[in-house]
Amino acid sequence: MVSKIDWKHLQRSVELAKTALEKGDEPFGSVLVSADGEVLFEDHNHVAGGDHTQHPEFAIARWAASNMQPEERRKATVYTSGEHCPMCSAAHGWVGLGRIVYASSSEQLAHWLREIGVTPSRVRNLSIQEVIRDITVDGPVPELAEQVQELHRQFYADRRRT
Ligand SMILES: [Zn+2]
């Protein structure tokens, strides 16, 4: 279930995705929130420089490993505009972070990209639960997923223009 508080953090993750788009990066954003509701870290995608591992969920996992105790990580929540890719799911699992809430799923993204006519990525499209054994996951959230879809549509429209 997605609460009002979840909604607020998810909205922020979509805002960050929009910021990424404006900077020429892929439209993904994520927020790390502590057990008591404090925003600890947020980031957006940074792949425009050519490093395609620069995903916000990966940055969150690394930040959490350096700055949080295992117990704090376990109780923290990661909000993200798009479901974690397998790399980020694995990083999330390895550092022992808790619940994930996403606005749009990897399945939705794959569907949208097919519609746009984008070649699927080399990395397989796996759900978070296919990568992490014991994880609480909520999403997608239809109203926010629509906004994310629009950001992806814009991203590929901009690329075709250049
Ligand atoms: Zn990723």
Tab-separated table of N, CA and C and ligand atoms in Angstrom:
chain	number	residue	atom	x	y	z
A	1	MET	N	0.831	-1.209	0.000
A	1	MET	CA	0.000	0.000	0.000
A	1	MET	C	0.865	1.259	0.000
A	2	VAL	N	0.425	2.249	-0.748
A	2	VAL	CA	1.162	3.511	-0.838
A	2	VAL	C	0.417	4.565	-0.020
A	3	SER	N	1.083	5.079	1.020
A	3	SER	CA	0.463	6.073	1.914
A	3	SER	C	0.655	7.487	1.371
A	4	LYS	N	0.077	8.459	2.101
A	4	LYS	CA	0.242	9.864	1.722
A	4	LYS	C	1.709	10.273	1.769
A	5	ILE	N	2.392	9.778	2.795
A	5	ILE	CA	3.822	10.101	2.956
A	5	ILE	C	4.615	9.476	1.803
A	6	ASP	N	4.278	8.232	1.470
A	6	ASP	CA	4.932	7.572	0.328
A	6	ASP	C	4.738	8.423	-0.923
A	7	TRP	N	3.523	8.883	-1.099
A	7	TRP	CA	3.162	9.658	-2.280
A	7	TRP	C	4.062	10.890	-2.415
A	8	LYS	N	4.276	11.577	-1.276
A	8	LYS	CA	5.103	12.788	-1.255
A	8	LYS	C	6.528	12.469	-1.718
A	9	HIS	N	7.110	11.402	-1.194
A	9	HIS	CA	8.491	11.049	-1.567
A	9	HIS	C	8.556	10.552	-3.017
A	10	LEU	N	7.514	9.864	-3.437
A	10	LEU	CA	7.482	9.395	-4.836
A	10	LEU	C	7.418	10.585	-5.785
A	11	GLN	N	6.620	11.562	-5.406
A	11	GLN	CA	6.509	12.771	-6.226
A	11	GLN	C	7.871	13.448	-6.360
A	12	ARG	N	8.612	13.475	-5.274
A	12	ARG	CA	9.961	14.059	-5.293
A	12	ARG	C	10.860	13.247	-6.248
A	13	SER	N	10.716	11.927	-6.230
A	13	SER	CA	11.548	11.106	-7.125
A	13	SER	C	11.215	11.407	-8.594
A	14	VAL	N	9.954	11.691	-8.870
A	14	VAL	CA	9.561	12.034	-10.243
A	14	VAL	C	10.110	13.423	-10.616
A	15	GLU	N	10.096	14.340	-9.644
A	15	GLU	CA	10.709	15.668	-9.869
A	15	GLU	C	12.183	15.528	-10.223
A	16	LEU	N	12.874	14.655	-9.493
A	16	LEU	CA	14.308	14.426	-9.752
A	16	LEU	C	14.509	13.821	-11.147
A	17	ALA	N	13.585	12.965	-11.556
A	17	ALA	CA	13.648	12.381	-12.907
A	17	ALA	C	13.518	13.491	-13.949
A	18	LYS	N	12.675	14.454	-13.644
A	18	LYS	CA	12.487	15.588	-14.553
A	18	LYS	C	13.770	16.420	-14.631
A	19	THR	N	14.399	16.628	-13.491
A	19	THR	CA	15.680	17.355	-13.453
A	19	THR	C	16.713	16.627	-14.319
A	20	ALA	N	16.770	15.307	-14.184
A	20	ALA	CA	17.713	14.512	-14.991
A	20	ALA	C	17.453	14.740	-16.479
A	21	LEU	N	16.201	14.696	-16.854
A	21	LEU	CA	15.818	14.907	-18.260
A	21	LEU	C	16.306	16.276	-18.739
A	22	GLU	N	16.098	17.289	-17.909
A	22	GLU	CA	16.500	18.650	-18.273
A	22	GLU	C	18.014	18.768	-18.451
A	23	LYS	N	18.762	17.896	-17.766
A	23	LYS	CA	20.225	17.922	-17.876
A	23	LYS	C	20.746	16.997	-18.971
A	24	GLY	N	19.834	16.334	-19.679
A	24	GLY	CA	20.253	15.431	-20.755
A	24	GLY	C	20.511	14.012	-20.290
A	25	ASP	N	20.205	13.734	-19.014
A	25	ASP	CA	20.334	12.370	-18.492
A	25	ASP	C	19.003	11.642	-18.659
A	26	GLU	N	19.039	10.328	-18.459
A	26	GLU	CA	17.785	9.568	-18.560
A	26	GLU	C	16.891	9.923	-17.373
A	27	PRO	N	15.581	9.994	-17.603
A	27	PRO	CA	14.682	10.488	-16.548
A	27	PRO	C	14.392	9.462	-15.447
A	28	PHE	N	15.326	9.385	-14.495
A	28	PHE	CA	15.123	8.546	-13.312
A	28	PHE	C	15.579	9.336	-12.093
A	29	GLY	N	14.813	9.246	-10.998
A	29	GLY	CA	15.198	9.895	-9.748
A	29	GLY	C	14.816	9.028	-8.566
A	30	SER	N	15.582	9.147	-7.471
A	30	SER	CA	15.341	8.316	-6.291
A	30	SER	C	15.650	9.071	-5.008
A	31	VAL	N	14.964	8.652	-3.934
A	31	VAL	CA	15.092	9.299	-2.637
A	31	VAL	C	15.236	8.216	-1.560
A	32	LEU	N	16.178	8.430	-0.638
A	32	LEU	CA	16.377	7.509	0.487
A	32	LEU	C	15.810	8.164	1.745
A	33	VAL	N	14.901	7.460	2.414
A	33	VAL	CA	14.217	8.022	3.582
A	33	VAL	C	14.416	7.093	4.783
A	34	SER	N	14.782	7.695	5.923
A	34	SER	CA	15.045	6.918	7.141
A	34	SER	C	13.740	6.412	7.751
A	35	ALA	N	13.883	5.540	8.749
A	35	ALA	CA	12.715	4.957	9.439
A	35	ALA	C	11.836	6.045	10.042
A	36	ASP	N	12.445	7.167	10.475
A	36	ASP	CA	11.619	8.232	11.056
A	36	ASP	C	11.244	9.322	10.049
A	37	GLY	N	11.365	9.009	8.770
A	37	GLY	CA	10.808	9.893	7.746
A	37	GLY	C	11.731	10.993	7.250
A	38	GLU	N	12.985	10.942	7.641
A	38	GLU	CA	13.929	11.981	7.215
A	38	GLU	C	14.513	11.621	5.848
A	39	VAL	N	14.525	12.613	4.932
A	39	VAL	CA	15.173	12.395	3.632
A	39	VAL	C	16.685	12.451	3.851
A	40	LEU	N	17.361	11.336	3.600
A	40	LEU	CA	18.793	11.244	3.885
A	40	LEU	C	19.638	11.565	2.662
A	41	PHE	N	19.144	11.169	1.507
A	41	PHE	CA	19.945	11.302	0.283
A	41	PHE	C	18.996	11.225	-0.899
A	42	GLU	N	19.304	12.015	-1.920
A	42	GLU	CA	18.511	11.910	-3.147
A	42	GLU	C	19.425	12.141	-4.332
A	43	ASP	N	19.050	11.584	-5.454
A	43	ASP	CA	19.909	11.713	-6.634
A	43	ASP	C	19.068	11.423	-7.869
A	44	HIS	N	19.638	11.796	-9.020
A	44	HIS	CA	18.998	11.406	-10.273
A	44	HIS	C	20.024	10.737	-11.164
A	45	ASN	N	19.563	10.236	-12.253
A	45	ASN	CA	20.417	9.540	-13.207
A	45	ASN	C	21.482	10.486	-13.771
A	46	HIS	N	22.703	9.954	-13.968
A	46	HIS	CA	23.815	10.756	-14.512
A	46	HIS	C	24.537	10.009	-15.630
A	47	VAL	N	23.817	9.425	-16.557
A	47	VAL	CA	24.501	8.613	-17.589
A	47	VAL	C	24.948	9.420	-18.803
A	48	ALA	N	24.559	10.698	-18.877
A	48	ALA	CA	24.871	11.486	-20.079
A	48	ALA	C	26.376	11.566	-20.334
A	49	GLY	N	27.188	11.487	-19.261
A	49	GLY	CA	28.638	11.537	-19.409
A	49	GLY	C	29.224	10.270	-20.027
A	50	GLY	N	28.401	9.230	-20.197
A	50	GLY	CA	28.873	8.010	-20.855
A	50	GLY	C	29.006	6.818	-19.926
A	51	ASP	N	28.932	7.036	-18.607
A	51	ASP	CA	28.996	5.912	-17.658
A	51	ASP	C	27.573	5.445	-17.346
A	52	HIS	N	27.218	4.298	-17.911
A	52	HIS	CA	25.838	3.827	-17.777
A	52	HIS	C	25.562	3.066	-16.483
A	53	THR	N	26.522	3.156	-15.533
A	53	THR	CA	26.215	2.622	-14.198
A	53	THR	C	25.806	3.746	-13.247
A	54	GLN	N	25.717	4.971	-13.741
A	54	GLN	CA	25.424	6.120	-12.858
A	54	GLN	C	23.920	6.261	-12.605
A	55	HIS	N	23.369	5.251	-11.951
A	55	HIS	CA	21.938	5.246	-11.621
A	55	HIS	C	21.750	5.746	-10.185
A	56	PRO	N	20.652	6.463	-9.920
A	56	PRO	CA	20.458	7.008	-8.571
A	56	PRO	C	20.306	5.936	-7.487
A	57	GLU	N	19.724	4.795	-7.837
A	57	GLU	CA	19.521	3.749	-6.822
A	57	GLU	C	20.858	3.128	-6.412
A	58	PHE	N	21.784	3.095	-7.379
A	58	PHE	CA	23.127	2.572	-7.110
A	58	PHE	C	23.860	3.561	-6.197
A	59	ALA	N	23.708	4.861	-6.494
A	59	ALA	CA	24.326	5.909	-5.669
A	59	ALA	C	23.780	5.836	-4.240
A	60	ILE	N	22.489	5.568	-4.118
A	60	ILE	CA	21.864	5.454	-2.793
A	60	ILE	C	22.449	4.276	-2.020
A	61	ALA	N	22.594	3.147	-2.688
A	61	ALA	CA	23.134	1.953	-2.014
A	61	ALA	C	24.534	2.241	-1.483
A	62	ARG	N	25.341	2.887	-2.304
A	62	ARG	CA	26.714	3.200	-1.883
A	62	ARG	C	26.727	4.216	-0.748
A	63	TRP	N	25.870	5.223	-0.857
A	63	TRP	CA	25.798	6.235	0.213
A	63	TRP	C	25.390	5.561	1.521
A	64	ALA	N	24.389	4.688	1.438
A	64	ALA	CA	23.873	4.003	2.628
A	64	ALA	C	24.958	3.135	3.260
A	65	ALA	N	25.739	2.459	2.427
A	65	ALA	CA	26.798	1.588	2.953
A	65	ALA	C	27.844	2.404	3.713
A	66	SER	N	28.108	3.618	3.252
A	66	SER	CA	29.145	4.456	3.886
A	66	SER	C	28.630	5.232	5.086
A	67	ASN	N	27.334	5.509	5.126
A	67	ASN	CA	26.817	6.468	6.105
A	67	ASN	C	25.789	5.929	7.091
A	68	MET	N	25.357	4.679	6.941
A	68	MET	CA	24.297	4.165	7.820
A	68	MET	C	24.713	2.842	8.445
A	69	GLN	N	24.221	2.607	9.644
A	69	GLN	CA	24.419	1.320	10.301
A	69	GLN	C	23.482	0.292	9.660
A	70	PRO	N	23.855	-0.999	9.718
A	70	PRO	CA	23.016	-2.044	9.103
A	70	PRO	C	21.538	-1.978	9.523
A	71	GLU	N	21.306	-1.724	10.823
A	71	GLU	CA	19.938	-1.660	11.325
A	71	GLU	C	19.168	-0.486	10.704
A	72	GLU	N	19.841	0.647	10.542
A	72	GLU	CA	19.213	1.821	9.922
A	72	GLU	C	18.895	1.539	8.455
A	73	ARG	N	19.795	0.850	7.793
A	73	ARG	CA	19.577	0.533	6.373
A	73	ARG	C	18.362	-0.382	6.206
A	74	ARG	N	18.277	-1.347	7.098
A	74	ARG	CA	17.188	-2.319	7.023
A	74	ARG	C	15.822	-1.646	7.157
A	75	LYS	N	15.767	-0.574	7.950
A	75	LYS	CA	14.493	0.102	8.214
A	75	LYS	C	14.213	1.259	7.264
A	76	ALA	N	15.180	1.579	6.403
A	76	ALA	CA	15.020	2.717	5.490
A	76	ALA	C	14.183	2.309	4.274
A	77	THR	N	13.634	3.316	3.605
A	77	THR	CA	12.846	3.086	2.393
A	77	THR	C	13.476	3.844	1.232
A	78	VAL	N	13.497	3.210	0.072
A	78	VAL	CA	13.960	3.878	-1.144
A	78	VAL	C	12.761	4.116	-2.054
A	79	TYR	N	12.551	5.378	-2.401
A	79	TYR	CA	11.494	5.769	-3.337
A	79	TYR	C	12.136	6.057	-4.678
A	80	THR	N	11.520	5.584	-5.744
A	80	THR	CA	12.155	5.769	-7.039
A	80	THR	C	11.118	5.929	-8.144
A	81	SER	N	11.471	6.765	-9.121
A	81	SER	CA	10.514	7.036	-10.199
A	81	SER	C	10.294	5.802	-11.069
A	82	GLY	N	11.345	4.986	-11.201
A	82	GLY	CA	11.248	3.755	-11.997
A	82	GLY	C	11.859	2.607	-11.217
A	83	GLU	N	11.253	1.446	-11.297
A	83	GLU	CA	11.747	0.270	-10.574
A	83	GLU	C	13.245	0.051	-10.818
A	84	HIS	N	13.931	-0.415	-9.795
A	84	HIS	CA	15.371	-0.691	-9.893
A	84	HIS	C	15.685	-1.635	-11.060
A	85	CYS	N	16.801	-1.377	-11.739
A	85	CYS	CA	17.322	-2.330	-12.722
A	85	CYS	C	18.023	-3.440	-11.935
A	86	PRO	N	18.415	-4.547	-12.599
A	86	PRO	CA	19.068	-5.641	-11.858
A	86	PRO	C	20.333	-5.201	-11.115
A	87	MET	N	21.126	-4.308	-11.711
A	87	MET	CA	22.344	-3.818	-11.035
A	87	MET	C	21.984	-3.124	-9.724
A	88	CYS	N	20.983	-2.257	-9.777
A	88	CYS	CA	20.614	-1.482	-8.591
A	88	CYS	C	19.885	-2.344	-7.565
A	89	SER	N	19.080	-3.293	-8.033
A	89	SER	CA	18.437	-4.230	-7.103
A	89	SER	C	19.505	-4.998	-6.338
A	90	ALA	N	20.518	-5.473	-7.060
A	90	ALA	CA	21.589	-6.242	-6.410
A	90	ALA	C	22.316	-5.374	-5.394
A	91	ALA	N	22.628	-4.133	-5.767
A	91	ALA	CA	23.320	-3.225	-4.841
A	91	ALA	C	22.459	-2.988	-3.597
A	92	HIS	N	21.176	-2.780	-3.808
A	92	HIS	CA	20.216	-2.572	-2.712
A	92	HIS	C	20.228	-3.797	-1.780
A	93	GLY	N	20.201	-4.965	-2.395
A	93	GLY	CA	20.221	-6.209	-1.622
A	93	GLY	C	21.534	-6.395	-0.868
A	94	TRP	N	22.650	-6.132	-1.547
A	94	TRP	CA	23.962	-6.349	-0.918
A	94	TRP	C	24.173	-5.448	0.282
A	95	VAL	N	23.678	-4.202	0.236
A	95	VAL	CA	23.912	-3.301	1.374
A	95	VAL	C	22.804	-3.417	2.427
A	96	GLY	N	21.804	-4.265	2.172
A	96	GLY	CA	20.801	-4.552	3.190
A	96	GLY	C	19.781	-3.452	3.418
A	97	LEU	N	19.443	-2.710	2.359
A	97	LEU	CA	18.403	-1.689	2.492
A	97	LEU	C	17.021	-2.331	2.550
A	98	GLY	N	16.045	-1.550	3.037
A	98	GLY	CA	14.693	-2.074	3.254
A	98	GLY	C	13.750	-1.881	2.073
A	99	ARG	N	12.543	-1.490	2.409
A	99	ARG	CA	11.448	-1.399	1.444
A	99	ARG	C	11.775	-0.506	0.242
A	100	ILE	N	11.192	-0.870	-0.890
A	100	ILE	CA	11.287	-0.055	-2.103
A	100	ILE	C	9.873	0.306	-2.548
A	101	VAL	N	9.678	1.577	-2.908
A	101	VAL	CA	8.410	2.020	-3.489
A	101	VAL	C	8.723	2.677	-4.830
A	102	TYR	N	8.108	2.195	-5.889
A	102	TYR	CA	8.373	2.815	-7.200
A	102	TYR	C	7.101	3.354	-7.833
A	103	ALA	N	7.279	4.440	-8.624
A	103	ALA	CA	6.150	5.051	-9.322
A	103	ALA	C	5.770	4.227	-10.543
A	104	SER	N	6.777	3.716	-11.252
A	104	SER	CA	6.518	2.920	-12.458
A	104	SER	C	7.396	1.681	-12.442
A	105	SER	N	6.917	0.606	-13.037
A	105	SER	CA	7.644	-0.665	-13.006
A	105	SER	C	8.564	-0.813	-14.219
A	106	SER	N	9.508	-1.737	-14.111
A	106	SER	CA	10.398	-2.053	-15.245
A	106	SER	C	9.584	-2.603	-16.414
A	107	GLU	N	8.550	-3.345	-16.076
A	107	GLU	CA	7.687	-3.907	-17.123
A	107	GLU	C	6.995	-2.783	-17.904
A	108	GLN	N	6.515	-1.787	-17.166
A	108	GLN	CA	5.891	-0.631	-17.835
A	108	GLN	C	6.902	0.075	-18.729
A	109	LEU	N	8.118	0.282	-18.204
A	109	LEU	CA	9.144	0.975	-18.978
A	109	LEU	C	9.439	0.207	-20.274
A	110	ALA	N	9.598	-1.104	-20.146
A	110	ALA	CA	9.899	-1.916	-21.333
A	110	ALA	C	8.779	-1.774	-22.365
A	111	HIS	N	7.563	-1.760	-21.875
A	111	HIS	CA	6.406	-1.608	-22.752
A	111	HIS	C	6.418	-0.244	-23.453
A	112	TRP	N	6.679	0.801	-22.673
A	112	TRP	CA	6.717	2.164	-23.239
A	112	TRP	C	7.805	2.257	-24.300
A	113	LEU	N	8.994	1.702	-23.991
A	113	LEU	CA	10.114	1.807	-24.939
A	113	LEU	C	9.823	1.028	-26.220
A	114	ARG	N	9.152	-0.105	-26.064
A	114	ARG	CA	8.737	-0.865	-27.260
A	114	ARG	C	7.818	-0.019	-28.124
A	115	GLU	N	6.887	0.657	-27.471
A	115	GLU	CA	5.941	1.518	-28.202
A	115	GLU	C	6.666	2.633	-28.960
A	116	ILE	N	7.690	3.212	-28.314
A	116	ILE	CA	8.457	4.294	-28.933
A	116	ILE	C	9.356	3.743	-30.042
A	117	GLY	N	9.684	2.453	-29.964
A	117	GLY	CA	10.555	1.839	-30.957
A	117	GLY	C	12.021	1.847	-30.558
A	118	VAL	N	12.287	1.870	-29.242
A	118	VAL	CA	13.666	1.852	-28.733
A	118	VAL	C	14.135	0.394	-28.606
A	119	THR	N	15.355	0.120	-29.051
A	119	THR	CA	15.938	-1.221	-28.925
A	119	THR	C	16.101	-1.557	-27.443
A	120	PRO	N	15.689	-2.765	-27.013
A	120	PRO	CA	15.839	-3.120	-25.594
A	120	PRO	C	17.310	-3.073	-25.159
A	121	SER	N	17.530	-2.757	-23.887
A	121	SER	CA	18.909	-2.667	-23.384
A	121	SER	C	19.533	-4.060	-23.330
A	122	ARG	N	20.862	-4.096	-23.231
A	122	ARG	CA	21.588	-5.354	-23.179
A	122	ARG	C	21.323	-6.087	-21.856
A	123	VAL	N	21.118	-5.293	-20.795
A	123	VAL	CA	20.831	-5.871	-19.476
A	123	VAL	C	19.358	-6.267	-19.430
A	124	ARG	N	19.107	-7.484	-18.984
A	124	ARG	CA	17.737	-7.990	-18.963
A	124	ARG	C	16.842	-7.202	-18.002
A	125	ASN	N	15.580	-7.203	-18.344
A	125	ASN	CA	14.574	-6.506	-17.577
A	125	ASN	C	14.017	-7.467	-16.515
A	126	LEU	N	14.564	-7.409	-15.288
A	126	LEU	CA	14.099	-8.285	-14.211
A	126	LEU	C	13.403	-7.452	-13.148
A	127	SER	N	12.402	-8.032	-12.513
A	127	SER	CA	11.765	-7.321	-11.404
A	127	SER	C	12.702	-7.356	-10.196
A	128	ILE	N	12.469	-6.446	-9.251
A	128	ILE	CA	13.279	-6.419	-8.026
A	128	ILE	C	13.223	-7.778	-7.337
A	129	GLN	N	12.029	-8.367	-7.285
A	129	GLN	CA	11.854	-9.642	-6.572
A	129	GLN	C	12.579	-10.805	-7.251
A	130	GLU	N	12.930	-10.649	-8.517
A	130	GLU	CA	13.725	-11.688	-9.176
A	130	GLU	C	15.189	-11.614	-8.752
A	131	VAL	N	15.584	-10.458	-8.184
A	131	VAL	CA	16.990	-10.260	-7.796
A	131	VAL	C	17.169	-10.383	-6.280
A	132	ILE	N	16.216	-9.829	-5.504
A	132	ILE	CA	16.320	-9.857	-4.037
A	132	ILE	C	15.263	-10.817	-3.489
A	133	ARG	N	15.704	-11.739	-2.640
A	133	ARG	CA	14.789	-12.765	-2.134
A	133	ARG	C	13.714	-12.227	-1.209
A	134	ASP	N	14.133	-11.382	-0.248
A	134	ASP	CA	13.192	-10.980	0.810
A	134	ASP	C	13.087	-9.463	0.795
A	135	ILE	N	12.120	-8.955	0.100
A	135	ILE	CA	12.037	-7.499	-0.031
A	135	ILE	C	10.573	-7.092	-0.099
A	136	THR	N	10.244	-5.994	0.588
A	136	THR	CA	8.907	-5.422	0.477
A	136	THR	C	8.937	-4.382	-0.631
A	137	VAL	N	8.059	-4.543	-1.615
A	137	VAL	CA	8.026	-3.637	-2.758
A	137	VAL	C	6.592	-3.159	-2.958
A	138	ASP	N	6.434	-1.853	-3.182
A	138	ASP	CA	5.122	-1.316	-3.533
A	138	ASP	C	5.224	-0.511	-4.826
A	139	GLY	N	4.194	-0.545	-5.617
A	139	GLY	CA	4.134	0.158	-6.890
A	139	GLY	C	3.639	-0.798	-7.962
A	140	PRO	N	3.369	-0.336	-9.162
A	140	PRO	CA	3.429	1.063	-9.563
A	140	PRO	C	2.221	1.873	-9.062
A	141	VAL	N	2.343	3.202	-9.192
A	141	VAL	CA	1.275	4.130	-8.837
A	141	VAL	C	0.807	4.789	-10.140
A	142	PRO	N	-0.385	4.421	-10.611
A	142	PRO	CA	-0.799	4.808	-11.969
A	142	PRO	C	-0.656	6.295	-12.308
A	143	GLU	N	-1.112	7.184	-11.418
A	143	GLU	CA	-1.068	8.622	-11.748
A	143	GLU	C	0.364	9.105	-11.942
A	144	LEU	N	1.270	8.620	-11.092
A	144	LEU	CA	2.669	9.038	-11.193
A	144	LEU	C	3.353	8.323	-12.354
A	145	ALA	N	2.972	7.077	-12.604
A	145	ALA	CA	3.557	6.329	-13.722
A	145	ALA	C	3.286	7.052	-15.037
A	146	GLU	N	2.115	7.655	-15.143
A	146	GLU	CA	1.787	8.437	-16.348
A	146	GLU	C	2.777	9.577	-16.554
A	147	GLN	N	3.114	10.243	-15.447
A	147	GLN	CA	4.084	11.351	-15.532
A	147	GLN	C	5.453	10.832	-15.957
A	148	VAL	N	5.823	9.675	-15.419
A	148	VAL	CA	7.127	9.091	-15.766
A	148	VAL	C	7.142	8.697	-17.245
A	149	GLN	N	6.048	8.139	-17.700
A	149	GLN	CA	5.946	7.767	-19.121
A	149	GLN	C	6.190	8.984	-20.015
A	150	GLU	N	5.576	10.103	-19.633
A	150	GLU	CA	5.734	11.328	-20.407
A	150	GLU	C	7.198	11.785	-20.436
A	151	LEU	N	7.902	11.635	-19.317
A	151	LEU	CA	9.326	12.015	-19.267
A	151	LEU	C	10.153	11.152	-20.219
A	152	HIS	N	9.853	9.865	-20.253
A	152	HIS	CA	10.588	8.972	-21.168
A	152	HIS	C	10.261	9.301	-22.620
A	153	ARG	N	9.005	9.626	-22.874
A	153	ARG	CA	8.607	10.001	-24.222
A	153	ARG	C	9.400	11.238	-24.667
A	154	GLN	N	9.495	12.209	-23.764
A	154	GLN	CA	10.248	13.434	-24.070
A	154	GLN	C	11.731	13.145	-24.281
A	155	PHE	N	12.278	12.258	-23.454
A	155	PHE	CA	13.709	11.939	-23.555
A	155	PHE	C	14.039	11.433	-24.961
A	156	TYR	N	13.238	10.512	-25.475
A	156	TYR	CA	13.534	9.947	-26.802
A	156	TYR	C	13.150	10.895	-27.917
A	157	ALA	N	12.133	11.722	-27.682
A	157	ALA	CA	11.775	12.734	-28.680
A	157	ALA	C	12.912	13.749	-28.845
A	158	ASP	N	13.509	14.163	-27.702
A	158	ASP	CA	14.629	15.119	-27.741
A	158	ASP	C	15.818	14.524	-28.480
A	159	ARG	N	16.069	13.235	-28.248
A	159	ARG	CA	17.227	12.579	-28.860
A	159	ARG	C	17.072	12.485	-30.365
A	160	ARG	N	15.855	12.278	-30.811
A	160	ARG	CA	15.635	12.113	-32.251
A	160	ARG	C	15.761	13.435	-32.975
A	161	ARG	N	15.552	14.520	-32.242
A	161	ARG	CA	15.631	15.846	-32.836
A	161	ARG	C	17.093	16.231	-33.084
A	162	THR	N	18.007	15.675	-32.274
A	162	THR	CA	19.417	16.090	-32.412
A	162	THR	C	20.179	15.147	-33.338
B	1	ZN	ZN	19.867	0.818	-12.088
